[in-house]
GROMACS .gro file of C-alpha atoms in nm:
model
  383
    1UNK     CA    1   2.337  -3.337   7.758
    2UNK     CA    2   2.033  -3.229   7.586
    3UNK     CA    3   2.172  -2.906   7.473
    4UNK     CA    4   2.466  -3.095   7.332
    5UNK     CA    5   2.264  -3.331   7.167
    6UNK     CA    6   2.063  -3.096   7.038
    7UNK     CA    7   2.394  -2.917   6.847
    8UNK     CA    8   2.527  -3.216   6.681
    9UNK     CA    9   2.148  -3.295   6.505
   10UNK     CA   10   2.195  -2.940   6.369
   11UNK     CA   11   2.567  -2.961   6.308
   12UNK     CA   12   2.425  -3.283   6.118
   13UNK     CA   13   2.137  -3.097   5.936
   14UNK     CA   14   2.370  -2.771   5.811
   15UNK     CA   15   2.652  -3.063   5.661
   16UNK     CA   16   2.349  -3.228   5.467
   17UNK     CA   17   2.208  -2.928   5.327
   18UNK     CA   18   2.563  -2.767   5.277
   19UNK     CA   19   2.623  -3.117   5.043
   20UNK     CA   20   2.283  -3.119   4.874
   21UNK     CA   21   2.341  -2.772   4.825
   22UNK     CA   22   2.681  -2.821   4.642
   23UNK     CA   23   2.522  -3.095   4.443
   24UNK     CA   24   2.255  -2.914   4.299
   25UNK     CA   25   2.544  -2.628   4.208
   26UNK     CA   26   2.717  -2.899   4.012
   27UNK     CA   27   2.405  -2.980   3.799
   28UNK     CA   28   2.384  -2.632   3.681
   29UNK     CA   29   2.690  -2.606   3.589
   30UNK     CA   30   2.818  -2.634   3.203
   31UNK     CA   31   2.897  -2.949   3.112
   32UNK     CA   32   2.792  -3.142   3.430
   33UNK     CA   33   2.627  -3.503   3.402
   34UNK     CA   34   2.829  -3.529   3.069
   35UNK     CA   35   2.974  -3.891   3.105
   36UNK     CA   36   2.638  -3.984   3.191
   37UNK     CA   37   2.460  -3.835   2.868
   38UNK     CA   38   2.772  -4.030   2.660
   39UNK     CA   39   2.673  -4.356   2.820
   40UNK     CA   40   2.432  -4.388   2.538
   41UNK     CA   41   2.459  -4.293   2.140
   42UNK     CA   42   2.237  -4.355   1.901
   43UNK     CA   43   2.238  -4.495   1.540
   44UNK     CA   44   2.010  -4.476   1.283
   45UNK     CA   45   1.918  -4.708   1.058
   46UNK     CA   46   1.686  -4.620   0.690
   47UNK     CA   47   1.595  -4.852   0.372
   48UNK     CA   48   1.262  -4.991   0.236
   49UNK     CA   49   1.088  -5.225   0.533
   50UNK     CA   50   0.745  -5.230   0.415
   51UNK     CA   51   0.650  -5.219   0.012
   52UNK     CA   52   0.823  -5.503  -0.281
   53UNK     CA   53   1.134  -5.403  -0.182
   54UNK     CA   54   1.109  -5.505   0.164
   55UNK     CA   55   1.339  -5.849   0.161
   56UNK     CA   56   1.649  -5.619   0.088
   57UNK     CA   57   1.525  -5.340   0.384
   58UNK     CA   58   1.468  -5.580   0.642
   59UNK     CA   59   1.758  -5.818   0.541
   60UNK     CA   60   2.007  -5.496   0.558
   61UNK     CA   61   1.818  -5.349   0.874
   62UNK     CA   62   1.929  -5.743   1.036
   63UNK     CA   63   2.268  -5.711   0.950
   64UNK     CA   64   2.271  -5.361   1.094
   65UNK     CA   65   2.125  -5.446   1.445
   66UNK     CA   66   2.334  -5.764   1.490
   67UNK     CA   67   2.629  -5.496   1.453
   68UNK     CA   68   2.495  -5.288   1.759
   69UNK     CA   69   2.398  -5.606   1.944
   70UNK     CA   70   2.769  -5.783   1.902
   71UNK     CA   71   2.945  -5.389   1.984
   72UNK     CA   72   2.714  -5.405   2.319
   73UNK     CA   73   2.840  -5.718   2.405
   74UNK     CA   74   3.172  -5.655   2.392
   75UNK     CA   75   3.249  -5.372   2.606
   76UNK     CA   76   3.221  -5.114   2.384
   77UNK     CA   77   3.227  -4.797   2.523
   78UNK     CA   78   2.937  -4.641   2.508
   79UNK     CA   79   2.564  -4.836   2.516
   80UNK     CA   80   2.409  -4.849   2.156
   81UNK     CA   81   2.068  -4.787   2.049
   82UNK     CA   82   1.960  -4.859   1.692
   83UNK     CA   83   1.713  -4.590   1.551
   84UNK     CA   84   1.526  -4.803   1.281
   85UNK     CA   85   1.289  -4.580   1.018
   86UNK     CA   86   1.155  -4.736   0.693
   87UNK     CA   87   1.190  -4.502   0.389
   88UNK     CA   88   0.896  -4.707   0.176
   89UNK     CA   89   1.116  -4.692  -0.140
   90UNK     CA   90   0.985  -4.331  -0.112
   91UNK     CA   91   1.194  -4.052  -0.135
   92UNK     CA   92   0.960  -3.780   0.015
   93UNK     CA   93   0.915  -4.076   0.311
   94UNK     CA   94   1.285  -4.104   0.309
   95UNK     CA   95   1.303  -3.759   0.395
   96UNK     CA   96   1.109  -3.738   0.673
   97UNK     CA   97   1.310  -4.039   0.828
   98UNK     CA   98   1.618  -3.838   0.805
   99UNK     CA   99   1.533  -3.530   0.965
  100UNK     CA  100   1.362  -3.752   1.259
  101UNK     CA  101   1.757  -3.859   1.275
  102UNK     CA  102   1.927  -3.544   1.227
  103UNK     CA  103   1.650  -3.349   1.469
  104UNK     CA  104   1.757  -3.610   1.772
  105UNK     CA  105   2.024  -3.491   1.982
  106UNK     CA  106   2.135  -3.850   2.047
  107UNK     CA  107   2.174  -4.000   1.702
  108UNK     CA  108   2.567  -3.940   1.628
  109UNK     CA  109   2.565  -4.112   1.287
  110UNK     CA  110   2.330  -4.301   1.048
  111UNK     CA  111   2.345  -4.513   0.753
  112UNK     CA  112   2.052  -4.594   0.510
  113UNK     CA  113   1.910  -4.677   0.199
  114UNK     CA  114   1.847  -4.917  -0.076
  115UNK     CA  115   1.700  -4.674  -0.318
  116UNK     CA  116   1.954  -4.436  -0.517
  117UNK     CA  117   1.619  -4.155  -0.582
  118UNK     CA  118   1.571  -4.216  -0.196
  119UNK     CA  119   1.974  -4.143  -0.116
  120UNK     CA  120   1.971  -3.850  -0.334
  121UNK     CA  121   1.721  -3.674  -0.168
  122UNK     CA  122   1.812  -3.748   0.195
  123UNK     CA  123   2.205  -3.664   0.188
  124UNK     CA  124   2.155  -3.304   0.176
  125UNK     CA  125   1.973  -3.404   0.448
  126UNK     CA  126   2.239  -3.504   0.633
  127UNK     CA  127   2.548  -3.304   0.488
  128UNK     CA  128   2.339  -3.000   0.610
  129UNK     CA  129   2.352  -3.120   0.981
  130UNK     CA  130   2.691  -3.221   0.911
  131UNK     CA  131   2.607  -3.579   1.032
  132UNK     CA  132   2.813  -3.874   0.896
  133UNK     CA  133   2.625  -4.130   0.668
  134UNK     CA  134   2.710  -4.419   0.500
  135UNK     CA  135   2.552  -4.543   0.208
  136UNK     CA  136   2.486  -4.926   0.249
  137UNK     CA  137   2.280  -4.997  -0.080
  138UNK     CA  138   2.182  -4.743  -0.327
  139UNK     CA  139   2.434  -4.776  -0.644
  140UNK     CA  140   2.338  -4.457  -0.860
  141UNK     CA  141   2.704  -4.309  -0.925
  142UNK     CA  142   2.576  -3.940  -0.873
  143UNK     CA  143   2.517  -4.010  -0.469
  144UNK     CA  144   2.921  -4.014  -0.426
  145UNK     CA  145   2.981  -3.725  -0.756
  146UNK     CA  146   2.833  -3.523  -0.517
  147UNK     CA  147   3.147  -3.509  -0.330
  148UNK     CA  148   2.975  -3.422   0.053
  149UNK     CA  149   3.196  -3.465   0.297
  150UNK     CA  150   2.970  -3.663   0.584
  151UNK     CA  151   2.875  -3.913   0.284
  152UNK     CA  152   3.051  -4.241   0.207
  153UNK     CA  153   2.935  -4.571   0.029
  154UNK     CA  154   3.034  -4.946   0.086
  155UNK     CA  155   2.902  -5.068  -0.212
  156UNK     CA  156   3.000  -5.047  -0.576
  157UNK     CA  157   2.785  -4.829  -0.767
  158UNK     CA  158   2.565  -4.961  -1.092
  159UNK     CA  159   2.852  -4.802  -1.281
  160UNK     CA  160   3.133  -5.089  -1.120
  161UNK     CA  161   2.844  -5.415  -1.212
  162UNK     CA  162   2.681  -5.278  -1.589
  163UNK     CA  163   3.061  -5.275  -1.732
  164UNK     CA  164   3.131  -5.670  -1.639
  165UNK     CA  165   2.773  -5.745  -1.718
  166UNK     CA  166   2.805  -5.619  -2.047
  167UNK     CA  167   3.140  -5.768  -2.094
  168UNK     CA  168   2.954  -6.091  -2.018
  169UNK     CA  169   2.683  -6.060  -2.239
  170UNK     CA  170   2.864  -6.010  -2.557
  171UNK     CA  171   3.103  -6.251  -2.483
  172UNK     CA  172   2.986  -6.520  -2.267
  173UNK     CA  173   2.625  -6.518  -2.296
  174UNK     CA  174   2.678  -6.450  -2.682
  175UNK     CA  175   2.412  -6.123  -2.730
  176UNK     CA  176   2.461  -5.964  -3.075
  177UNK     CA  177   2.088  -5.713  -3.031
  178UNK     CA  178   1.989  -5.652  -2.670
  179UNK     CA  179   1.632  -5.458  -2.566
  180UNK     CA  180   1.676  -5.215  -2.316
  181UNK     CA  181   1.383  -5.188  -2.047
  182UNK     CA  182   1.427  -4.975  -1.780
  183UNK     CA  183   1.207  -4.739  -1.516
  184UNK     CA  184   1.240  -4.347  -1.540
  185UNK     CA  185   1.393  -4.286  -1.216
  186UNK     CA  186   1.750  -4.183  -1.116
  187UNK     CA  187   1.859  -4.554  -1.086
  188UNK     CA  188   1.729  -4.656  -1.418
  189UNK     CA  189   1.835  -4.386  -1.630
  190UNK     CA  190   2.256  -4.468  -1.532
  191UNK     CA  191   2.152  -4.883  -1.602
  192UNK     CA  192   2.004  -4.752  -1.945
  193UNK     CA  193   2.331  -4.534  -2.001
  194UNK     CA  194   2.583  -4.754  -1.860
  195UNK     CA  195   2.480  -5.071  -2.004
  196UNK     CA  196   2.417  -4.915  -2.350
  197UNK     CA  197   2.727  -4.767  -2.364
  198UNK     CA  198   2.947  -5.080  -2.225
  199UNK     CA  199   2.772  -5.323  -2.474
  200UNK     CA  200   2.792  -5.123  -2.722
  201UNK     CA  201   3.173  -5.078  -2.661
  202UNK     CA  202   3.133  -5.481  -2.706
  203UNK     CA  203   3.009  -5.412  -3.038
  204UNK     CA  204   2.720  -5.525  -2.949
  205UNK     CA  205   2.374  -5.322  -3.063
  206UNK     CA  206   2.077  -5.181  -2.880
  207UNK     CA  207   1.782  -5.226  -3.067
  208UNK     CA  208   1.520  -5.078  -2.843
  209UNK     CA  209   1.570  -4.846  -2.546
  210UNK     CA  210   1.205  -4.788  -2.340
  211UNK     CA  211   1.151  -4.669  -1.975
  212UNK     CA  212   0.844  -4.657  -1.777
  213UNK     CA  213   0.734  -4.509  -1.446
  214UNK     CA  214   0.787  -4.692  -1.122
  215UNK     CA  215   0.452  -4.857  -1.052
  216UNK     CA  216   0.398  -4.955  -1.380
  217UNK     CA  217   0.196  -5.276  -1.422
  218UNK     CA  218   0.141  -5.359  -1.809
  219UNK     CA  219   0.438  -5.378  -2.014
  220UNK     CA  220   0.280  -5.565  -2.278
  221UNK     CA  221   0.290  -5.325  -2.628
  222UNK     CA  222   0.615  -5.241  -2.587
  223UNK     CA  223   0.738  -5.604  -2.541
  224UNK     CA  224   0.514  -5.689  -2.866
  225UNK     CA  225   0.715  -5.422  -3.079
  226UNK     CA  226   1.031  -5.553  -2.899
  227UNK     CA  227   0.955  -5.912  -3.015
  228UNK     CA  228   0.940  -5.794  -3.367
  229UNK     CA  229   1.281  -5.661  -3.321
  230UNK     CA  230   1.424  -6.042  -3.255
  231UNK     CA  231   1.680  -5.932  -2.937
  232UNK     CA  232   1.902  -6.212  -2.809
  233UNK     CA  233   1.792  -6.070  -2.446
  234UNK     CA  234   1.590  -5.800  -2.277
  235UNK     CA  235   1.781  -5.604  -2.017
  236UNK     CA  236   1.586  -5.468  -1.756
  237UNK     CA  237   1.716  -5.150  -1.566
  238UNK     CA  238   1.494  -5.116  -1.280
  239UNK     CA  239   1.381  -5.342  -0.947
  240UNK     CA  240   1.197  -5.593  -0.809
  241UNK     CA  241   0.824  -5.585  -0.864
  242UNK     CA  242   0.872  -5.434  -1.225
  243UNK     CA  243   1.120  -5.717  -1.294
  244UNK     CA  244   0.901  -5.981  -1.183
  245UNK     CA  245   0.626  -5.833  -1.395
  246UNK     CA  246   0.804  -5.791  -1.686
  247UNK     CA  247   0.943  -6.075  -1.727
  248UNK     CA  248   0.617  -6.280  -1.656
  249UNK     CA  249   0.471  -6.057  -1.941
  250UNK     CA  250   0.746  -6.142  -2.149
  251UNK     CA  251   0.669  -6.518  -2.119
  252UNK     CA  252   0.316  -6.454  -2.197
  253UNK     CA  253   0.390  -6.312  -2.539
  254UNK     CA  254   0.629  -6.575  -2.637
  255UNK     CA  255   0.932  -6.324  -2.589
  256UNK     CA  256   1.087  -6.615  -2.511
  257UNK     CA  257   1.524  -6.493  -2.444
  258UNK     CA  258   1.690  -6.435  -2.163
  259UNK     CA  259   1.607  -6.108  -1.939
  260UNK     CA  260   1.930  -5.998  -1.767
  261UNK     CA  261   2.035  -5.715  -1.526
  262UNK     CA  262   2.241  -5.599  -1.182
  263UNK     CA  263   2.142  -5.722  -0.881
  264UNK     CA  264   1.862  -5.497  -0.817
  265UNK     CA  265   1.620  -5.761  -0.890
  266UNK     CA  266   1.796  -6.012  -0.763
  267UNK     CA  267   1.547  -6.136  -0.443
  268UNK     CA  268   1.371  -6.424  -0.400
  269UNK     CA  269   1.027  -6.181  -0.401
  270UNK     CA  270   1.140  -6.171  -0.783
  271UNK     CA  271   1.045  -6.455  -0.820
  272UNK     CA  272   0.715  -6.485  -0.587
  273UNK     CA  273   0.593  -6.238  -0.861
  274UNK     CA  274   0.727  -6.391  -1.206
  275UNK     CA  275   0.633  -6.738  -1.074
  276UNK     CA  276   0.785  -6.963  -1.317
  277UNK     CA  277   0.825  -6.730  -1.634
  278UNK     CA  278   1.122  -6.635  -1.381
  279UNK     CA  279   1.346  -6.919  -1.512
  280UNK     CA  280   1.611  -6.823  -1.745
  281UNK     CA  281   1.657  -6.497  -1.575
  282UNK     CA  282   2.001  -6.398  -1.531
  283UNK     CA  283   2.141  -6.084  -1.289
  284UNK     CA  284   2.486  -6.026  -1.243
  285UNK     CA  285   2.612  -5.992  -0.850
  286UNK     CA  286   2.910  -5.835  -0.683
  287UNK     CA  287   3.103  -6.175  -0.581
  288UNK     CA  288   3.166  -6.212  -0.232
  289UNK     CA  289   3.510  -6.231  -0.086
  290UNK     CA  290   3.486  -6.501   0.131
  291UNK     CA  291   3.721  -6.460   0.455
  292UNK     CA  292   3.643  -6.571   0.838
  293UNK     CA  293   3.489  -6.253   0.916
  294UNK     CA  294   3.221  -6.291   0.646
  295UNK     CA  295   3.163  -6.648   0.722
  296UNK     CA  296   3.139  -6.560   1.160
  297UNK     CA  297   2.879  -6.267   0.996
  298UNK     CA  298   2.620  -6.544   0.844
  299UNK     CA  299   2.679  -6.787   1.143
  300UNK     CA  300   2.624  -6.512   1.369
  301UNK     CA  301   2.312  -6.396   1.142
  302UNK     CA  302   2.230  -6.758   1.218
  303UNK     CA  303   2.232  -6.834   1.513
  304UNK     CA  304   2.073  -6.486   1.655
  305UNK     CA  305   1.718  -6.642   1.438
  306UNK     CA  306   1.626  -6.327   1.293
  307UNK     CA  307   1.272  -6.376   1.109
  308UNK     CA  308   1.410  -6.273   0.784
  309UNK     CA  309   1.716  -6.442   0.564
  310UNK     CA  310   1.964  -6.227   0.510
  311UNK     CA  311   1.967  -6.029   0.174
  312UNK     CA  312   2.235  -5.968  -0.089
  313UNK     CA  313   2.265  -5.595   0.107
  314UNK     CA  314   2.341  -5.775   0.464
  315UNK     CA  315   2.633  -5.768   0.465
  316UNK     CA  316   2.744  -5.417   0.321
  317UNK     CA  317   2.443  -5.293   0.650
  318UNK     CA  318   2.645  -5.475   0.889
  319UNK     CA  319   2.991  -5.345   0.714
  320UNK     CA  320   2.854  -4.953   0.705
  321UNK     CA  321   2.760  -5.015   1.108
  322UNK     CA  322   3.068  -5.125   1.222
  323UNK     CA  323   3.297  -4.847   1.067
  324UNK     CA  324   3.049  -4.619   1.227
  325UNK     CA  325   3.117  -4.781   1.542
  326UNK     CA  326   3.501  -4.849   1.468
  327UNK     CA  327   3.544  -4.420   1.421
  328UNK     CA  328   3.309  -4.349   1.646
  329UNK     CA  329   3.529  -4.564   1.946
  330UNK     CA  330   3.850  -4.400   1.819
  331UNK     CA  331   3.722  -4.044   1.803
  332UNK     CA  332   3.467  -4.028   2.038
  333UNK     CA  333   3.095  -3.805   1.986
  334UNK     CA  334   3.190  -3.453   1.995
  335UNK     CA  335   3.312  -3.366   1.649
  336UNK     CA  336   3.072  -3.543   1.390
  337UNK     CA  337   3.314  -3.353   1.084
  338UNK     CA  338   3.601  -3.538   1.259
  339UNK     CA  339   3.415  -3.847   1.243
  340UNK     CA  340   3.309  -3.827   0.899
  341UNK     CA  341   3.692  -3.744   0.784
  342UNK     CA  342   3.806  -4.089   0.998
  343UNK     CA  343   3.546  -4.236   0.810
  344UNK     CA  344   3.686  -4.129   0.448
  345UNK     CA  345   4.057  -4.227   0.585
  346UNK     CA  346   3.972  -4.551   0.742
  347UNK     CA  347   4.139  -4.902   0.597
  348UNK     CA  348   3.862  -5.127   0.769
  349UNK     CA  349   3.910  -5.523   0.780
  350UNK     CA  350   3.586  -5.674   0.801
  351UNK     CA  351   3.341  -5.884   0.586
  352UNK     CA  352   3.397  -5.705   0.235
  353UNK     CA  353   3.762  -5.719   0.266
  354UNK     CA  354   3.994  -5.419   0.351
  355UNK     CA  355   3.737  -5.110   0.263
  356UNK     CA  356   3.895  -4.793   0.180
  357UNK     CA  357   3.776  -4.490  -0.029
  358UNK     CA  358   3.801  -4.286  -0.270
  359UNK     CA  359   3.860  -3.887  -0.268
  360UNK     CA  360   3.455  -3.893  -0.313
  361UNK     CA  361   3.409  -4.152  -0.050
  362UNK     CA  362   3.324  -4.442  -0.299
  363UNK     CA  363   3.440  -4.734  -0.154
  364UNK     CA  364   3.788  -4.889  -0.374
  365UNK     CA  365   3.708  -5.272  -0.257
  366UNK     CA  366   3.728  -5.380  -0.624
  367UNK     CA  367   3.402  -5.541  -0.793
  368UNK     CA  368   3.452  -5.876  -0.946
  369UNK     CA  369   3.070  -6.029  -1.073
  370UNK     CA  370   2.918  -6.364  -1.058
  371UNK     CA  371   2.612  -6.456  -1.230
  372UNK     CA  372   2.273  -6.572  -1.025
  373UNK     CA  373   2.016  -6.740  -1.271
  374UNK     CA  374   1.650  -6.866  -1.181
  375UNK     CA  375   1.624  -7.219  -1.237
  376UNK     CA  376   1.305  -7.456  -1.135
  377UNK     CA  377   1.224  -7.157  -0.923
  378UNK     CA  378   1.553  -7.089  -0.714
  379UNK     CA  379   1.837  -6.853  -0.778
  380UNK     CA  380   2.152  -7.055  -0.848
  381UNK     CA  381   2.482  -6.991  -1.007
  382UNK     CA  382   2.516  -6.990  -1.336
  383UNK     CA  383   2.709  -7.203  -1.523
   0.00000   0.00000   0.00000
């Protein structure tokens, strides 16, 4: 009975090394454990979180992260992390951020940026690691010239707002001699030539055309010699702080017409820094298409009690997530070119309207503008 007993405990040993023995086979073997290393992605997430242009960062970043949080909620198929990296309104900073992104094995797509000289030097970034990206703010038409294939944009470029916003200042607003004031980066030299050239085409004339570095603080001499000039408004070409500084300087000096521009200024922090030389300020803004979607977005935005508002740029975060997550569901994680082609070919539904885009992957959702103007302190629509 003994002896008997004594072969069944090491009948019983040999089975539960034979199966620990075949288990540990299976781990080295190509491929194993795969379903468990899909259960979680990652996407990354860039723009300007610290710095003036913070509001539109952190507002975007929101809008981004309640896409992730609704996908996780509703049995999506794989778990979601959001990889969130500020860029500083920095390009060399924005760098850095994306090859953290591209140099993680787990991050299958990004999208990022607020800052066209930012976006210009990060998608090379990106199109060399052949990861798909999606432009959610930056608006300098040379991102999508570029033509590489893992980039794509939801939001019109500078080119698709300067054209009505010149339209409107001729016409509308009733500008004969507008003052061009604009900052030398990427972004400010296409407002400077887009603007110019689109008024002009108005017949209306530019009587002064100055740009100034980013950081700039004093903008007082050349708004002197562009008050002897006697311009029926002062178009400014660059962002936030600058704006707000400008146009406070402008007050000062009894430049006393409206300053107009695109919505790259257009942020409440605007007017934290212009205090009340911001009234009169007009910017022209890509109206929204209001549909259920876009109106379940802010409720959503709502009720989750982020710490920040949302931003104009939101929405267009949020959009840029969920097509990520829309190809990324269809095609799976294991062919990022396929990915980025699904992405070029999709017709999405969501909060913009039906996206599509072009051969360059700008998006085609067509750009109608409304005009936001600063009155007793609070952007309102102009009328």
């Amino acid at each position: 009975m003994k002896q008997h007993i004594s072969r069944a405990a090491r009948a019983s040993r040999r089975s539960a090394l034979a199966i620990a023995a075949a288990a540990a086979v299976f781990a080295a073997m190509p491929g194993a454990g795969t379903a468990f290393a899909q259960d979680t992605i990652k996407l990354g997430f860039i723009g300007p979180l610290s710095g003036g242009n913070a509001p539109q960062g952190l507002g975007a970043r929101n809008g981004f992260l309640l896409a992730i949080e609704q996908a996780n909620a509703s049995g999506y198929p794989y778990k979601v992390e959001g990889v969130v990296l500020d860029d500083a309104s920095d390009p060399q900073t924005g760098v850095s951020a994306a090859l953290k992104l591209v140099n993680d094995k787990d991050v299958v797509a990004a999208t990022g940026h607020w800052n066209s000289p930012v976006a210009l030097a990060t998608i090379p970034v990106f199109n060399r690691s052949q990861m798909p990206f999606i432009i959610w703010g930056a608006i300098s038409p040379k991102i999508t010239e570029m033509n590489l294939p893992v980039v794509t944009r939801v939001t019109p470029t500078l080119v698709n707002e300067n054209k009505p916003l010149a339209e409107w200042a001729a016409k509308t607003l009733g500008a004969k001699k507008i003052a061009i004031v604009s900052d030398t980066s990427d972004y400010g030299k296409a407002n400077t030539q887009w603007f110019g050239q689109f008024f002009k085409d108005n017949d209306g004339e530019v009587v002064a055309s100055e740009a100034f570095p980013v950081g700039t603080t004093d903008f007082r001499a050349v708004l002197t010699r562009v008050r002897s000039l006697s311009p029926d408004a002062v178009y400014f070409g660059g962002v936030i702080t600058e704006a707000g500084i400008l146009r406070k300087q402008m007050v000062e000096l009894g430049l006393n017409v409206p300053m107009i521009g695109i919505s790259g200024f257009y942020d409440p922090e605007f007017i934290k820094i212009a205090g009340s030389a911001a009234d009169g300020t007009m910017v022209s803004y890509p109206k929204s298409q209001s549909n259920a979607k876009y109106e379940k977005m802010n409720a959503d935005y709502e009720a989750r009690k982020f710490a920040e508002p949302t931003s104009p740029y939101t929405k267009y975060a949020y959009e840029a997530t969920n097509i990520l997550l829309e190809v990324i569901r269809t095609n799976g994680i294991e062919d990022k070119a396929a990915l980025a082609k699904a992405i070029r070919n999709i017709s999405y539904d969501g909060v913009l309207g039906v996206t599509t885009f072009d051969e360059q992957g700008q998006t085609k959702v067509p750009v109608e503008i409304e005009i936001k103007e600063v009155k007793n302190g609070a952007w309102t629509d102009h009328k």
